[in-house]
Coordinates of C-alpha atoms in Angstrom, one line a residue:
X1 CA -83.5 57.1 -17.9
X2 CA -87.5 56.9 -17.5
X3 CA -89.5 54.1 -19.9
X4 CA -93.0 53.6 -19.6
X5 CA -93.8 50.1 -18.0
X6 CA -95.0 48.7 -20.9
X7 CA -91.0 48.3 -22.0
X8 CA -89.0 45.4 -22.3
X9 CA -87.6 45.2 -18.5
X10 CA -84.3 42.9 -18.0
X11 CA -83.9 40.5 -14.8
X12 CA -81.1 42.7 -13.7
X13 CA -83.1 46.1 -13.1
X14 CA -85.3 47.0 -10.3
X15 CA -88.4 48.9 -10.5
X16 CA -89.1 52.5 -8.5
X17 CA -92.4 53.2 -9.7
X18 CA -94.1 56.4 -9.4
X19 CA -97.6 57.2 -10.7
X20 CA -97.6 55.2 -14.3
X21 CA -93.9 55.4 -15.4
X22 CA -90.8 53.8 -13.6
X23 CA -87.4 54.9 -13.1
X24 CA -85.2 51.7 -13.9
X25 CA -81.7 51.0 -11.8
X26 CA -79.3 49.0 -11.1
X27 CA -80.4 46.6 -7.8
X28 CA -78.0 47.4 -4.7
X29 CA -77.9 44.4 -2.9
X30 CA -77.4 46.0 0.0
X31 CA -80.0 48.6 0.0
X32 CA -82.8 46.0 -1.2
X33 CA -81.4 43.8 1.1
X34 CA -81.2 40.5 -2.2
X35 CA -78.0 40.0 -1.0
X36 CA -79.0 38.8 2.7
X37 CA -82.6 37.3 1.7
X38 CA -84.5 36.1 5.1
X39 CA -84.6 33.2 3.0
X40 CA -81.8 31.2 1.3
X41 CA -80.0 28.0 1.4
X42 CA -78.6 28.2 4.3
X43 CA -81.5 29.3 6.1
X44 CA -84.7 27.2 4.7
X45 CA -85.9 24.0 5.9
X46 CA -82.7 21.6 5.8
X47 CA -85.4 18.8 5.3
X48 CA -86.8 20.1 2.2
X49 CA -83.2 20.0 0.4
X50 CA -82.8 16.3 1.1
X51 CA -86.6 15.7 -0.2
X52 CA -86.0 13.3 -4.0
X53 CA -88.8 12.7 -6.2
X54 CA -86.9 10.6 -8.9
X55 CA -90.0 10.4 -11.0
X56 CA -90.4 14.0 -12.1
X57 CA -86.6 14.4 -11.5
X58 CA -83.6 15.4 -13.6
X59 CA -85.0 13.2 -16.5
X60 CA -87.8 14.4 -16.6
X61 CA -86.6 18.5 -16.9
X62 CA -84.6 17.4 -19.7
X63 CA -87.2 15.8 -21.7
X64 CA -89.6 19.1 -21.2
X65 CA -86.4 20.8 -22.6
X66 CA -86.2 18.6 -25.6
X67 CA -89.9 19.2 -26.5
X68 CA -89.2 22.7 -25.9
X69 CA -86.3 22.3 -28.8
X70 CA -88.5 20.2 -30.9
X71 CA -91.2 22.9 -31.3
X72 CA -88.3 25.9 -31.8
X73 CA -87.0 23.4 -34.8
X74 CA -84.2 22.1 -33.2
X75 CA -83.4 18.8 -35.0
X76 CA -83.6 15.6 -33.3
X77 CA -83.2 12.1 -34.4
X78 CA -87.0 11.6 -33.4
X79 CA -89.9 13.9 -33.6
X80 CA -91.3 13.1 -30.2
X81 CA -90.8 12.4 -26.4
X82 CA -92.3 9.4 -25.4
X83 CA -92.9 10.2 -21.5
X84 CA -92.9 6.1 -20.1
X85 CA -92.0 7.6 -16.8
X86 CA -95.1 8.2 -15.2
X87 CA -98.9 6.0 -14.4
X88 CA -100.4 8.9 -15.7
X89 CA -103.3 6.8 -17.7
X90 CA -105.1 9.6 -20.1
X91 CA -101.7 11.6 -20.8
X92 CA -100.5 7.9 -22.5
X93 CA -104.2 8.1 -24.7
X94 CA -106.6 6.3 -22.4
X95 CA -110.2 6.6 -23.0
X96 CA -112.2 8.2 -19.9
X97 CA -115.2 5.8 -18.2
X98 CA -118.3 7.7 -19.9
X99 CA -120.3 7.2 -16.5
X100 CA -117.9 8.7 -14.6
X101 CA -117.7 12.0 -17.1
X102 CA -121.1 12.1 -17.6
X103 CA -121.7 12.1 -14.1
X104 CA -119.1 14.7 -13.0
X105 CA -119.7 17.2 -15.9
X106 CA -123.9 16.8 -14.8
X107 CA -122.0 17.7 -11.3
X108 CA -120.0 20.6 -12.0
X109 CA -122.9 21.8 -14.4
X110 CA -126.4 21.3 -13.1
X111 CA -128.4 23.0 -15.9
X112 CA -127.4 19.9 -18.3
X113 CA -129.6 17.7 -15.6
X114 CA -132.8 19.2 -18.4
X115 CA -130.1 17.3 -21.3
X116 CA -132.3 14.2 -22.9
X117 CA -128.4 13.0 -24.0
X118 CA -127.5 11.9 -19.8
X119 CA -128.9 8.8 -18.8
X120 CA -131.2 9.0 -15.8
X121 CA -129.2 6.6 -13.9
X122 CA -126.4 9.6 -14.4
X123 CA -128.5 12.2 -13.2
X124 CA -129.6 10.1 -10.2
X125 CA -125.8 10.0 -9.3
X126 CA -125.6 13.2 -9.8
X127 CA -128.7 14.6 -8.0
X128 CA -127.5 12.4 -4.9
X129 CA -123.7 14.3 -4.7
X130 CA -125.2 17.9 -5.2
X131 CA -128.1 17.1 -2.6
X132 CA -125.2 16.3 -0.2
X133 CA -123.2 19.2 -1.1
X134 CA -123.4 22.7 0.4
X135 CA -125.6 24.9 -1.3
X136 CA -126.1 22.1 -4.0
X137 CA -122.9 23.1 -5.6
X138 CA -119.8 20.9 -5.4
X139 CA -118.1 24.9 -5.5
X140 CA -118.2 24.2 -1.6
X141 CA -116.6 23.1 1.0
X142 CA -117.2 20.0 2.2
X143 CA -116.7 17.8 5.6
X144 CA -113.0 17.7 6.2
X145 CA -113.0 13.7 6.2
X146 CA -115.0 14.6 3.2
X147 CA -118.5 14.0 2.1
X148 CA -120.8 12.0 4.6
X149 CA -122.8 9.9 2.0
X150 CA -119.3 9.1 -0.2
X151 CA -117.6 8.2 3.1
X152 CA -120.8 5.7 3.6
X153 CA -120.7 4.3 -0.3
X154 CA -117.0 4.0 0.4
X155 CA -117.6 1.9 3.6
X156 CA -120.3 -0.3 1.3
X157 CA -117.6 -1.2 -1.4
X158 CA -115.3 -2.5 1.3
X159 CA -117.3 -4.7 3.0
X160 CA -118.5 -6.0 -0.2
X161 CA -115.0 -6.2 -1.7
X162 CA -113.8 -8.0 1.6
X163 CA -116.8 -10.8 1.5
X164 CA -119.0 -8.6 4.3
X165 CA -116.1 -7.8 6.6
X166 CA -117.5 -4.5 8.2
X167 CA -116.2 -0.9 7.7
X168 CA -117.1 2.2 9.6
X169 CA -117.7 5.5 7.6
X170 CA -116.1 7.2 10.5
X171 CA -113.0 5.2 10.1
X172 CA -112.9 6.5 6.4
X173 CA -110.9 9.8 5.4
X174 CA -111.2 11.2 2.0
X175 CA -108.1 12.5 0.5
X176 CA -106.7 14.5 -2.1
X177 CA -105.2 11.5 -4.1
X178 CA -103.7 8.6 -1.9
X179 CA -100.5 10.5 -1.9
X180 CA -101.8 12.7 0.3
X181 CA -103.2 10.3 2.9
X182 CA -100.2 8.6 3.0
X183 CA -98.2 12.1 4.2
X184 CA -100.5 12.8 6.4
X185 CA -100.5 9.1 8.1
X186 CA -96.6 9.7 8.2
X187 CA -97.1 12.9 10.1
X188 CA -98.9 11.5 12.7
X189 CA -96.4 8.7 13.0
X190 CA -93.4 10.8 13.1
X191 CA -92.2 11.9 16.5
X192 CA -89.2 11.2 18.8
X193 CA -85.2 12.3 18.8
X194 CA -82.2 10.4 18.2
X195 CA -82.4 7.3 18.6
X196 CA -86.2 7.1 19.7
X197 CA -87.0 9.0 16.3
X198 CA -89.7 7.2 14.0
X199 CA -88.7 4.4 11.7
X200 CA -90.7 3.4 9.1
X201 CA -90.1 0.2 7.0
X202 CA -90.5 0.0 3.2
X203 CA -89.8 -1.3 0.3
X204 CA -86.7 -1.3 -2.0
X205 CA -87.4 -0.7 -4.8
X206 CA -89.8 1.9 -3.6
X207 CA -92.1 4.6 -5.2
X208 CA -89.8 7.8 -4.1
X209 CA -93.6 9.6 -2.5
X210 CA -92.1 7.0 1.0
X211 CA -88.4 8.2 1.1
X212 CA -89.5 12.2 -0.3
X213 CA -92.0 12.4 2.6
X214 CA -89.4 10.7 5.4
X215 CA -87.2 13.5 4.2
X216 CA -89.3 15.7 5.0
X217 CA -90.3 15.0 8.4
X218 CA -86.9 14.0 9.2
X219 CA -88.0 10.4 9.7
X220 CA -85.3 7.2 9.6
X221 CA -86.4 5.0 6.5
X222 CA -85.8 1.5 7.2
X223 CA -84.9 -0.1 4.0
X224 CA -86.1 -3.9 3.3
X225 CA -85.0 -5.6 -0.1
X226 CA -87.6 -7.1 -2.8
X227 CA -86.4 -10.7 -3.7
X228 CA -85.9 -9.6 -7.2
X229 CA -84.8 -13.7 -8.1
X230 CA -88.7 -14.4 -6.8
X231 CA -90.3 -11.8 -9.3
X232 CA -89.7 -9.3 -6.2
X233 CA -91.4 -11.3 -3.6
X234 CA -91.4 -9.8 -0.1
X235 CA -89.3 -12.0 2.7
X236 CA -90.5 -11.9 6.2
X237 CA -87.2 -12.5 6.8
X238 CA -85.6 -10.0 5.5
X239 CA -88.0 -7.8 7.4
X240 CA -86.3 -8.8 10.5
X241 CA -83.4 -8.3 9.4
X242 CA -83.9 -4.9 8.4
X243 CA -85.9 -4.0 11.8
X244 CA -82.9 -5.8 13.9
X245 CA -80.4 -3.7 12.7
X246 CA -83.0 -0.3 12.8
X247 CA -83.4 -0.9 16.5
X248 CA -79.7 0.1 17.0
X249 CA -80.5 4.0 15.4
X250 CA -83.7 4.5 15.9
X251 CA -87.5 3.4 16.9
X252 CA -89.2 1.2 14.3
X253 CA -93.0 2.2 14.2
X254 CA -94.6 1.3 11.1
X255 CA -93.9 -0.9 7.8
X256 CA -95.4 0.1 4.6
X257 CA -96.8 -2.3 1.8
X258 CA -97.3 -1.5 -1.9
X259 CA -99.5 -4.3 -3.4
X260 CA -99.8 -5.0 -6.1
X261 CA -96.3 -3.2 -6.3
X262 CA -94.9 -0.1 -8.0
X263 CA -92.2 0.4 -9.1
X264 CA -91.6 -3.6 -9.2
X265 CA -95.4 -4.4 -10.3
X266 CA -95.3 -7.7 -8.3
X267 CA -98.6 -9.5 -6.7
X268 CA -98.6 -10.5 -3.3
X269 CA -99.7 -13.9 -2.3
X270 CA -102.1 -14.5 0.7
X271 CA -99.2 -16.4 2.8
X272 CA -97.2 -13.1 2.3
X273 CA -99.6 -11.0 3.3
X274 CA -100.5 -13.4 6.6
X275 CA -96.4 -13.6 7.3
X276 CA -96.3 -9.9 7.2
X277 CA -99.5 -9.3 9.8
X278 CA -97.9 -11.9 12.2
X279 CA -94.5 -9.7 11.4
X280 CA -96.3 -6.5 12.8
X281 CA -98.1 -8.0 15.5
X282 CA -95.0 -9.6 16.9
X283 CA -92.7 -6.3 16.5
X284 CA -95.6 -4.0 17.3
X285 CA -95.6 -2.2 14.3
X286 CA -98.4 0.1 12.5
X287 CA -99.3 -1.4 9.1
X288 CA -99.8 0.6 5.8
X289 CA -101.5 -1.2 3.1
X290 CA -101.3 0.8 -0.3
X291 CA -103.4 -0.6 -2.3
X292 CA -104.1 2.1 -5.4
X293 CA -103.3 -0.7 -8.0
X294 CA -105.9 -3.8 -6.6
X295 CA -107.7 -3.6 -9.9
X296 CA -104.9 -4.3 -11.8
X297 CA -103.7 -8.0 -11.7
X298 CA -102.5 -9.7 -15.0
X299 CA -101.0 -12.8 -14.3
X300 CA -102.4 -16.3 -13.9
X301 CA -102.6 -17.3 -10.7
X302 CA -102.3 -14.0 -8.8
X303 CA -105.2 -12.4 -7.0
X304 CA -105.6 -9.4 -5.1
X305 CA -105.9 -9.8 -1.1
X306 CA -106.8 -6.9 0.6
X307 CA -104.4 -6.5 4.0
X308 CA -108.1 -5.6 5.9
X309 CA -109.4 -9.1 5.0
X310 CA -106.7 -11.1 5.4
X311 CA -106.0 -9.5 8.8
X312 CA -109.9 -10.0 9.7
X313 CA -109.6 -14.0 8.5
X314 CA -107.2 -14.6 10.8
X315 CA -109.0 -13.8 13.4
X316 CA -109.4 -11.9 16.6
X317 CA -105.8 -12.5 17.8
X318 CA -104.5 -10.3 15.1
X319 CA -107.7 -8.5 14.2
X320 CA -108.4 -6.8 17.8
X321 CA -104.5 -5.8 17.7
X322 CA -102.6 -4.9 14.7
X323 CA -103.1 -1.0 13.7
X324 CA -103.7 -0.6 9.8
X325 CA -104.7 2.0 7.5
X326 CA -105.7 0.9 3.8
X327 CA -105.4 3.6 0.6
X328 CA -106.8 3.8 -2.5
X329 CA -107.1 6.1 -5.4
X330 CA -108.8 7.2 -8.5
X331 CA -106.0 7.8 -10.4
X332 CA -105.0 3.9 -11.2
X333 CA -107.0 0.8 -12.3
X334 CA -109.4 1.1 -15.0
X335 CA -110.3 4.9 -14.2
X336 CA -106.7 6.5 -14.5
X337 CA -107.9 9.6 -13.2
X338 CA -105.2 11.3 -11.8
X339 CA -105.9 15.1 -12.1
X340 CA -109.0 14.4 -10.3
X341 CA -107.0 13.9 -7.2
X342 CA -109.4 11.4 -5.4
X343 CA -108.6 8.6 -2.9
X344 CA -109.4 7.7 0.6
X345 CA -107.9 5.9 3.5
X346 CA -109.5 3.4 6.0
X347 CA -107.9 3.0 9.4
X348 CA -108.4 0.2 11.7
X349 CA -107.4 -0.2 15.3
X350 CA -106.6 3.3 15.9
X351 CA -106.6 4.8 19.8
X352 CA -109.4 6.8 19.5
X353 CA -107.7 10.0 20.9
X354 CA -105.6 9.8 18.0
X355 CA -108.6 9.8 15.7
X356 CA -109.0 13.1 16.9
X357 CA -106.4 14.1 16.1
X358 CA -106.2 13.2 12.8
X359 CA -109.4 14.6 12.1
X360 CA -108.1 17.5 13.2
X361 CA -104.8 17.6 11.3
X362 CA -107.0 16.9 8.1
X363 CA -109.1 19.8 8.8
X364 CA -106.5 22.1 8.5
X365 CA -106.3 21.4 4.8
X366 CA -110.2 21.9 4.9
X367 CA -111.4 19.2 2.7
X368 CA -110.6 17.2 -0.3
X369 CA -111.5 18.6 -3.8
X370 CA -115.0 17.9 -4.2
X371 CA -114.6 16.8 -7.9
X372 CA -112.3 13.8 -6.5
X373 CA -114.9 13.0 -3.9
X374 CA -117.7 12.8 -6.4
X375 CA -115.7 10.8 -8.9
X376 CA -114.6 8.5 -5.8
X377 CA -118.3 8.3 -5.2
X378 CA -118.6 6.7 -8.7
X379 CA -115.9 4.6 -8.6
X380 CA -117.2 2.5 -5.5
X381 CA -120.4 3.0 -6.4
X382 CA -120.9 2.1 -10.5
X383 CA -124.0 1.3 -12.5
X384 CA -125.6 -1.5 -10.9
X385 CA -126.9 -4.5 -13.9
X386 CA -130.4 -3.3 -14.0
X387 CA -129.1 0.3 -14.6
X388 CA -128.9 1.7 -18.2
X389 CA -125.2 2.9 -18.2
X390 CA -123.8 -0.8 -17.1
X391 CA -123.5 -2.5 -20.1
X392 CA -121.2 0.6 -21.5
X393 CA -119.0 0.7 -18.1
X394 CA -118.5 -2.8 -18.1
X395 CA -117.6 -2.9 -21.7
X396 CA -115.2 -0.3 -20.9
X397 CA -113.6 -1.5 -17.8
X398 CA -112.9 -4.4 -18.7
X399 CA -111.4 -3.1 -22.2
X400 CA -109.3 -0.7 -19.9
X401 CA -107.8 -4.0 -18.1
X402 CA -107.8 -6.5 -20.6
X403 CA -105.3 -3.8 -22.4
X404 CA -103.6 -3.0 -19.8
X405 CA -102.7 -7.4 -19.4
X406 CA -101.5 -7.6 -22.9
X407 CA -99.1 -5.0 -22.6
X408 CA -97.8 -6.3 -19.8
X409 CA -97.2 -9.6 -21.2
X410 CA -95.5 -8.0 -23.9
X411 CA -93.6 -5.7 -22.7
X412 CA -92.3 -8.8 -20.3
X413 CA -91.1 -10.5 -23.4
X414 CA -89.5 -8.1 -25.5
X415 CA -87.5 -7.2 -23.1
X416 CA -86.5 -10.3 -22.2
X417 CA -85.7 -10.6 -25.9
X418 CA -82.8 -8.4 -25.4
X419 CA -79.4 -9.5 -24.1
X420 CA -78.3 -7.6 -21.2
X421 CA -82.0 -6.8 -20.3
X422 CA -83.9 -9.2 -17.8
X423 CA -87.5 -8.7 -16.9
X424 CA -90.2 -10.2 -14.2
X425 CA -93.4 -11.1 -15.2
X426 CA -95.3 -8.3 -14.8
X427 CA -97.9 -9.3 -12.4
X428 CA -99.8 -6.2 -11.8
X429 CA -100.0 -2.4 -11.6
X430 CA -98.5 -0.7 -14.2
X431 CA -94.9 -0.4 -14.6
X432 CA -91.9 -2.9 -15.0
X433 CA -88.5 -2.6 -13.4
X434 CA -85.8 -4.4 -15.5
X435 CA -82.6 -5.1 -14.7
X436 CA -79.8 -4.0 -17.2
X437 CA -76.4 -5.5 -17.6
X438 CA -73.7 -2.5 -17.8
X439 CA -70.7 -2.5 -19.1
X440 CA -67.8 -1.3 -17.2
X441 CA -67.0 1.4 -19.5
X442 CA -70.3 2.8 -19.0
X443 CA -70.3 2.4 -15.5
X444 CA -66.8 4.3 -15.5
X445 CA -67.9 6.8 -18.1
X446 CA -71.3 7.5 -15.3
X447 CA -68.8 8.1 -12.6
X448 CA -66.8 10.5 -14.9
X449 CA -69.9 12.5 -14.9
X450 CA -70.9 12.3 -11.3
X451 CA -74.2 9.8 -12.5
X452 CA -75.3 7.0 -11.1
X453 CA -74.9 4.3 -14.1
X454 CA -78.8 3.6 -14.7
X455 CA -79.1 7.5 -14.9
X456 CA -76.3 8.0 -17.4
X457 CA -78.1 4.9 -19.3
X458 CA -81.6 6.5 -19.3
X459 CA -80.2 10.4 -20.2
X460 CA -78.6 8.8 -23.0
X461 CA -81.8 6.8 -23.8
X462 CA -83.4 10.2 -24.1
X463 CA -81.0 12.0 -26.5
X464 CA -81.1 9.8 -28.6
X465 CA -84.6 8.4 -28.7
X466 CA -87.0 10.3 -27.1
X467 CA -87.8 7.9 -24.8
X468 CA -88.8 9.3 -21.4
X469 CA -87.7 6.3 -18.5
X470 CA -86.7 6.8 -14.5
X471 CA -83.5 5.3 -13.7
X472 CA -84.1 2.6 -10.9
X473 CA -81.2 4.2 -8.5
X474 CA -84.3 6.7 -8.3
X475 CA -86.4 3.9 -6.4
X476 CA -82.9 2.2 -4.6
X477 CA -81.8 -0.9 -5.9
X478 CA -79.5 -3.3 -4.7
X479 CA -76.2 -2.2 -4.8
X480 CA -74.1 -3.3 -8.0
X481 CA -77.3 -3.7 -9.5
X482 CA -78.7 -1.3 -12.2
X483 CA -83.1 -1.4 -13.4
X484 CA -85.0 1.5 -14.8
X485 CA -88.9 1.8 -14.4
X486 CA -91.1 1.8 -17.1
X487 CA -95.3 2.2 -17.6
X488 CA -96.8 0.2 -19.7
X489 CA -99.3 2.8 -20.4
X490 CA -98.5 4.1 -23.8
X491 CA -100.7 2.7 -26.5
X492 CA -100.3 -0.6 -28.0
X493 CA -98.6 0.5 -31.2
X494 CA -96.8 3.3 -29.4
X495 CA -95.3 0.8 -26.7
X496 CA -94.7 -1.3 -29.7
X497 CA -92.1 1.4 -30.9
X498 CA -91.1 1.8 -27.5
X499 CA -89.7 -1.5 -26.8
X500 CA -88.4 -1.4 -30.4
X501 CA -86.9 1.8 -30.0
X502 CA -85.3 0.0 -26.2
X503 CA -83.7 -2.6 -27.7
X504 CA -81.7 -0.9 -30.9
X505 CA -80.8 1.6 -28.1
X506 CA -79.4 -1.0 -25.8
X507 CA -77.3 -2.9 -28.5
X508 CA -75.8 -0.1 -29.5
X509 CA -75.0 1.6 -25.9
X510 CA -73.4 -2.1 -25.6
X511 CA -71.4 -1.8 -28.5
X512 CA -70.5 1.5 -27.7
X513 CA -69.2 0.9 -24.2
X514 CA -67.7 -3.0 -24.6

């Protein structure tokens, strides 16, 4: 039979086409060769099918499902999904920084420089980024390490954050996000077979980006454990440990530092962060310090240390030695602007032939979005006091923050209102990483399904709430033990019903189980 093409075509018929009508047939796999596809499962990239990114994993398809059914009528004993699984700021309602809007939009659209509503300290911004732009449009390319007079404000905000300490704007690379640094640092780690193959160190708990990229590049991860008894405190002695028994499998080369922490959202002291330079020093390991979250400290008592400062402080013994690369992002602190997709890295005490070579490897993505860089730009450099957009950005930054700490002091103690649920203070960043008491029913009743017990937990969660949480055997735990990771980015009354919503759920998946 002929159709025209404008017909209803099913998966299961090919298309001949001829001129503007097709004649439809049944596929032969052998003929069109679908049956023995260059590429399949047994022939792509064995790496790629042990990459895990827990955070937009299994959960996460299902809960796109169920809003799917919610819009078709399905019935549901809620109305919406709550997704607390991501730090995904303006999804969970945040307010944008006018400055920094203002000052991109006057970017991406220069004719609104003639608008009376911009300030002039907006345009100024703005007339700086498009004057270093190609062409005067941020539609071009830029630098691969990204734009030179960003790179330099950059560079400024460091040494200023770090009490003077200096920083070379050729030792900064703009990125597409810190996510993307961080892979590419890996990359140039990585190297090596058997048992001289990379090892790199981090964190359990860890954000999955680490293990997902190791997977990739067919890296060892070295697992170290969080002192989850010391509100996840990091144990130089458990580092050694953990690079003691690596040495037998493989080649330990770098140890990587969340702080403040995600998932676990703990704040590291100054005494941790000197233990863990003398830590790299002494096993000769490369250092890297993420850092995306150093704006967002709650508790009393805690401060953010950059690793660069410390490491500087201490003096030339460590300072002329220890390799480190520091990242930061737009898409955390008060800004939360992650589809911007703007960060940077800093790297200290690299071999300058291998700066070459990074510069290379990041030209062959040929730059950054320039968006990102221009919103970067604004980020390090803000409204100054005599400006007339800093009252309004400070009003607003610190409202972003000062939100942010309430909600993690809340959720903290709800949760710990609920038996079977025990929470850390949440000292920073945005997320919090109880611990849940399981029955052994449930943990059975997982194992009948082929979960792990936190994911059974959290599917169920879903189905019956809406609630949108990772399990924490996404992010490795300890084994026997059983967390799931949580933002605290929803809006106050929203978390309000989230927490609620957590604890009726958890007394009755108790009494379900016991």
């Amino acid at each position: 039979p002929v159709q025209r093409c404008s017909d209803t075509v099913r998966s299961n018929i090919s298309w001949a086409i001829s001129g503007t009508e097709c004649e439809l047939q049944k596929p032969n796999m052998t003929e069109n060769g679908l049956g023995n596809r260059v590429l399949n499962m047994d022939t792509m990239n064995p790496n790629v099918k042990r990459v895990e990114y827990a955070v937009r994993g299994p959960i996460v398809q299902r809960a796109l499902q169920i809003e799917k059914e919610l819009k078709e009528g399905v019935e549901k004993p809620f109305t919406e999904v709550i997704k607390a699984n991501i730090g995904d700021a303006h999804a969970m309602g945040q307010k944008p920084i006018t400055f920094l809007r203002q000052v991109v939009a006057l970017c991406v659209y220069p004719d609104l420089l003639e608008d009376d509503k911009f300030p002039e300290d907006a345009k100024s911004r703005a007339r700086r980024i498009l004057q270093a732009c190609g062409g005067g449009s941020i539609g071009a390319y830029s630098a691969s390490p990204g734009i030179e007079i960003i790179r330099q404000d950059v560079a400024k905000y460091i040494e200023k954050r770090d009490g003077g300490i200096p920083s070379d704007p050729d030792s900064i690379y703009l990125s597409t996000g810190a996510s993307d640094a961080i892979v590419t640092m890996l990359k140039l780690l990585t190297s090596g077979e058997g048992k001289n193959r990379t090892g790199v160190m981090i964190s359990i708990p860890q954000y999955p980006l680490y293990s997902a990229a190791l997977a990739e590049l067919a890296a060892v991860q070295i697992s170290y454990y969080l002192d989850e008894d010391k509100c996840w405190s990091l144990d130089v002695n458990e580092l050694r440990r953990a690079v003691k028994a690596a040495r037998e499998h493989c080649n330990p080369r770098a140890l990587c530092i969340i702080n403040p922490g995600n998932p676990t959202g703990q704040v590291q002291s100054r005494q941790c962060i000197e233990d863990v330079i003398r830590f790299a020093a002494e096993e000769h390991l490369f250092l890297m310090a993420d850092e995306v979250y150093q704006d967002n400290v709650y508790a009393e008592g805690c401060q953010f240390h950059s690793f660069k400062k410390v490491l500087f402080e201490m003096g030339p013994e460590y300072s002329s030695v220890v390799e480190l690369v520091s990242f930061h992002s737009t898409s955390k602190c008060f800004m939360g602007e992650c589809g911007f997709r703007g960060g940077y890295m800093e790297v200290v005490n690299m071999d300058p032939e291998v700066k070459l070579q990074l510069t290379k490897l990041v030209s062959v993505r040929l730059c950054p979005p320039i968006p990102g860089q221009a919103l970067l730009d604004l980020v390090v450099n803000p409204p100054q006091p005599d400006e007339p957009s800093y009252a309004t950005f400070i009003k607003e930054r610190t409202a972003n923050l000062d939100i942010l700490a309430e909600k993690a002091k809340m959720t903290e103690q709800v949760l710990n209102t609920v038996p079977g649920i025990h929470c850390n203070p949440v000292q920073g960043a945005m997320y919090t990483f109880p611990r849940l008491s399981l029955p052994e029913k449930a943990i059975n009743a997982a194992k009948e399904k082929g979960q792990a017990p936190d994911m059974f937990y959290c599917m169920k969660l879903l189905e019956e709430t809406g609630i949108c949480l990772v399990p924490g055997s996404g992010f490795g735990q300890r084994d026997g033990t059983y967390h799931f990771r949580m933002t605290i980015l929803p809006a106050t009354e929203k978390l309000k019903v989230v927490l609620e919503k957590i604890r009726e759920f958890h007394k009755r998946f108790t009494e379900e189980f016991s």
